[in-house]
PDB file of C-alpha atoms in Angstrom:
ATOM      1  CA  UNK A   1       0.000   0.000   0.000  1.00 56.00           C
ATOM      2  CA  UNK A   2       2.941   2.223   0.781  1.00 66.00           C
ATOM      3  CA  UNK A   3       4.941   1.827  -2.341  1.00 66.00           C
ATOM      4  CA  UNK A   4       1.542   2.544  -4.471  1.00 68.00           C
ATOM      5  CA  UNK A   5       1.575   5.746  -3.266  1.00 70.00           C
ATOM      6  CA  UNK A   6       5.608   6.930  -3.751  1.00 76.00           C
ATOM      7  CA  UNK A   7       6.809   8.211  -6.920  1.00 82.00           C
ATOM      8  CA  UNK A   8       9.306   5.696  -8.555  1.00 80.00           C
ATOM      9  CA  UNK A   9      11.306   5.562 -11.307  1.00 86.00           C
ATOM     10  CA  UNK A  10      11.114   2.599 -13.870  1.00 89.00           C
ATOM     11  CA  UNK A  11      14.551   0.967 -12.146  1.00 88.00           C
ATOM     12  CA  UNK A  12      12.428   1.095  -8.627  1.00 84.00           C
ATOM     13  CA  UNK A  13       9.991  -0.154 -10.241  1.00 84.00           C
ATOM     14  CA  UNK A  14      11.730  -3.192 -11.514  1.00 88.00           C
ATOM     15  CA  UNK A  15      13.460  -3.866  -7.356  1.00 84.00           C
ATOM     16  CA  UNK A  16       9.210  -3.603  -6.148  1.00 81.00           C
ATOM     17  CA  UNK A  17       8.669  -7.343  -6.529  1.00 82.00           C
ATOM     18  CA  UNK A  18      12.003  -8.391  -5.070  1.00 83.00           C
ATOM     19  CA  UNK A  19      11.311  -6.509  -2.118  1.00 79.00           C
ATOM     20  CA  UNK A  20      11.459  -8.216   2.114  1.00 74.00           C
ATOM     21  CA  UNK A  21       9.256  -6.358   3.817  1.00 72.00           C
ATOM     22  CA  UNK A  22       9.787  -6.334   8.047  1.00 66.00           C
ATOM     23  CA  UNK A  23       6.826  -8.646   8.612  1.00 70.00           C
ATOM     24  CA  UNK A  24       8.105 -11.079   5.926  1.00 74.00           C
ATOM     25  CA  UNK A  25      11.018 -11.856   8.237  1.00 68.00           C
ATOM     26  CA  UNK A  26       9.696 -14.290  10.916  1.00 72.00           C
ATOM     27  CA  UNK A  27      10.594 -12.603  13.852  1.00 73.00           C
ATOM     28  CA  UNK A  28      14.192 -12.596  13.482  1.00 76.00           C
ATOM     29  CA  UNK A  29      15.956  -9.664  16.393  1.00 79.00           C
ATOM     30  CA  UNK A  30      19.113  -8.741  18.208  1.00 78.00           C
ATOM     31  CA  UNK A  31      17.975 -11.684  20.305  1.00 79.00           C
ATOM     32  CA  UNK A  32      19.191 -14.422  16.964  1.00 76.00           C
ATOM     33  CA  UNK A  33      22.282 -12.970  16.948  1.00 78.00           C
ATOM     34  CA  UNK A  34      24.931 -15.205  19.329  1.00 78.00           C
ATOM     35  CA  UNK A  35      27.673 -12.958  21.296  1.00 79.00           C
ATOM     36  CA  UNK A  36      29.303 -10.265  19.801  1.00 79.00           C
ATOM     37  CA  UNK A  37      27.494  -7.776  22.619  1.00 86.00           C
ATOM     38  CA  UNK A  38      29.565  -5.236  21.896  1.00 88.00           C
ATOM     39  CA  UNK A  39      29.185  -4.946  18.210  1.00 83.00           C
ATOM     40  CA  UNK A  40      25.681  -5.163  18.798  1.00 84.00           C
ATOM     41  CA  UNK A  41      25.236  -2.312  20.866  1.00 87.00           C
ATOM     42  CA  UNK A  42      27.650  -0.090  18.405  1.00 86.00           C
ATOM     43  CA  UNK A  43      25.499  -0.939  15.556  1.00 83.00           C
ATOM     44  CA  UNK A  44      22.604  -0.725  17.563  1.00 83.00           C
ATOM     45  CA  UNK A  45      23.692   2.826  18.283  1.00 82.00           C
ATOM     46  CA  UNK A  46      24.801   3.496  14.902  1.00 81.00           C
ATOM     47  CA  UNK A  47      22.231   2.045  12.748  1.00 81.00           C
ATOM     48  CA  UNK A  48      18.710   2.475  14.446  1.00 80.00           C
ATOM     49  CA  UNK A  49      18.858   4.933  16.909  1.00 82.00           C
ATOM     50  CA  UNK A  50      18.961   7.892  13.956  1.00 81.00           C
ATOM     51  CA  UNK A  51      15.998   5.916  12.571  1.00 78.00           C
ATOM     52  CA  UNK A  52      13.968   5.962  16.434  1.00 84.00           C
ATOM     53  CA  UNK A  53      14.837   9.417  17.688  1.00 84.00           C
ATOM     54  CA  UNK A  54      15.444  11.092  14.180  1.00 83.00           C
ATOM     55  CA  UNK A  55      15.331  14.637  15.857  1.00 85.00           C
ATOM     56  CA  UNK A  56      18.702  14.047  18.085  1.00 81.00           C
ATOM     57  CA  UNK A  57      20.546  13.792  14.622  1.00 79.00           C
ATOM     58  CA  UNK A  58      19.229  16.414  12.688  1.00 79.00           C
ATOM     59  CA  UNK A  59      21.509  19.124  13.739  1.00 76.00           C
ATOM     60  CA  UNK A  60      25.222  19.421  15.440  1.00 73.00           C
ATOM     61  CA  UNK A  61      27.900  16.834  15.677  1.00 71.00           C
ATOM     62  CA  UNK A  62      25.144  14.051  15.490  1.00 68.00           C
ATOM     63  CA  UNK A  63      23.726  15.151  12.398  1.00 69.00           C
ATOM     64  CA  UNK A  64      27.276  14.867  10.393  1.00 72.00           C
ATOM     65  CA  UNK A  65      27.640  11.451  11.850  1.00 69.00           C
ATOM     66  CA  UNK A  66      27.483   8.352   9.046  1.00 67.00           C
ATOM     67  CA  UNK A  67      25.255   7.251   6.875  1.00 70.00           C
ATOM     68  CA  UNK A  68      25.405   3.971   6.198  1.00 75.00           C
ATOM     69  CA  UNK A  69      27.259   0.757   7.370  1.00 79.00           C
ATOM     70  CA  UNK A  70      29.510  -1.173   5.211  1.00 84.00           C
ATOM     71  CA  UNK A  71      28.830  -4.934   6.523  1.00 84.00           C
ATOM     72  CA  UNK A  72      31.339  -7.066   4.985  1.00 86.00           C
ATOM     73  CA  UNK A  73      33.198 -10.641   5.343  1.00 85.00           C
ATOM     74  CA  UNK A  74      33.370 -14.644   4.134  1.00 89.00           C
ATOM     75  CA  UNK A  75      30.141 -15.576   3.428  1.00 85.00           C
ATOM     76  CA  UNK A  76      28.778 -17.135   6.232  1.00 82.00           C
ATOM     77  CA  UNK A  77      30.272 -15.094   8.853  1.00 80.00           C
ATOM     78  CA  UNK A  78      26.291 -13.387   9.510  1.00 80.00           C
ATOM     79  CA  UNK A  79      26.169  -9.876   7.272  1.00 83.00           C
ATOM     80  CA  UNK A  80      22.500 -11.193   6.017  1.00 81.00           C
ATOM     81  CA  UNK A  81      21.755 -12.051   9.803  1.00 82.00           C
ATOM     82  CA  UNK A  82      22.862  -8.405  10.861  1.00 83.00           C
ATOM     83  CA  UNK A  83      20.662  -6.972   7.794  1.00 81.00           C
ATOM     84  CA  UNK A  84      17.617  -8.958   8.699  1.00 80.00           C
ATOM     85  CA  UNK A  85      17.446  -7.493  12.123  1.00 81.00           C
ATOM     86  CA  UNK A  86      17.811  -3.835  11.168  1.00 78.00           C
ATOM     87  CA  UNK A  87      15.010  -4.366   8.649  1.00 76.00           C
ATOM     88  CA  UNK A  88      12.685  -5.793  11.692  1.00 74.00           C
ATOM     89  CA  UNK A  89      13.318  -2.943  13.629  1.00 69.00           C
TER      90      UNK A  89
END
C-alpha cells in the first residue's frame, strides 16, 4: 500500500517485486544474533537509533555522523543475519 503511493522511477519499479518487507522476516531480532554484545550495541547505536529518535541527529555533531554501514566478510560469517534485524526494527 505504501509503495503505491511513492513516486518511482522505472529501475524502482523493476526492485518492487524483489522486495522483504519487516513482517516477511519471521521474527528474526538482536535476540538471533549469538555474542558479539559489543558490536551489537555499536550498531545498535549506529544504525537504528537515527531511525527511532530522528530529531537528536538532525543538527550538530550528530547530524554529520554516518550514513550507512559497510557490513562485509566470508560468506557465512552473519552480514544477512545483521541486515535482517535492522530491517525488523
Amino acid at each position: 500500500a505504501l509503495l503505491a503511493t511513492l513516486s518511482l522511477d522505472k529501475y524502482e519499479k523493476a526492485l518492487v517485486p524483489n522486495l522483504v518487507l519487516p513482517h516477511e522476516l519471521g521474527g528474526v531480532g538482536w535476540g538471533e544474533v549469538g555474542g558479539l554484545e559489543s558490536i551489537k550495541a555499536t550498531l545498535q547505536r549506529v544504525v537504528t537509533y537515527p531511525l527511532k529518535y530522528p530529531r537528536l541527529y538532525a543538527r550538530g555533531i550528530a547530524g554529520e555522523s554516518a550514513k550507512g554501514v559497510l557490513l562485509f566478510g566470508p560468506p557465512g560469517t552473519g552480514e544477512c543475519v545483521w541486515l535482517c534485524v535492522f530491517a525488523a526494527v
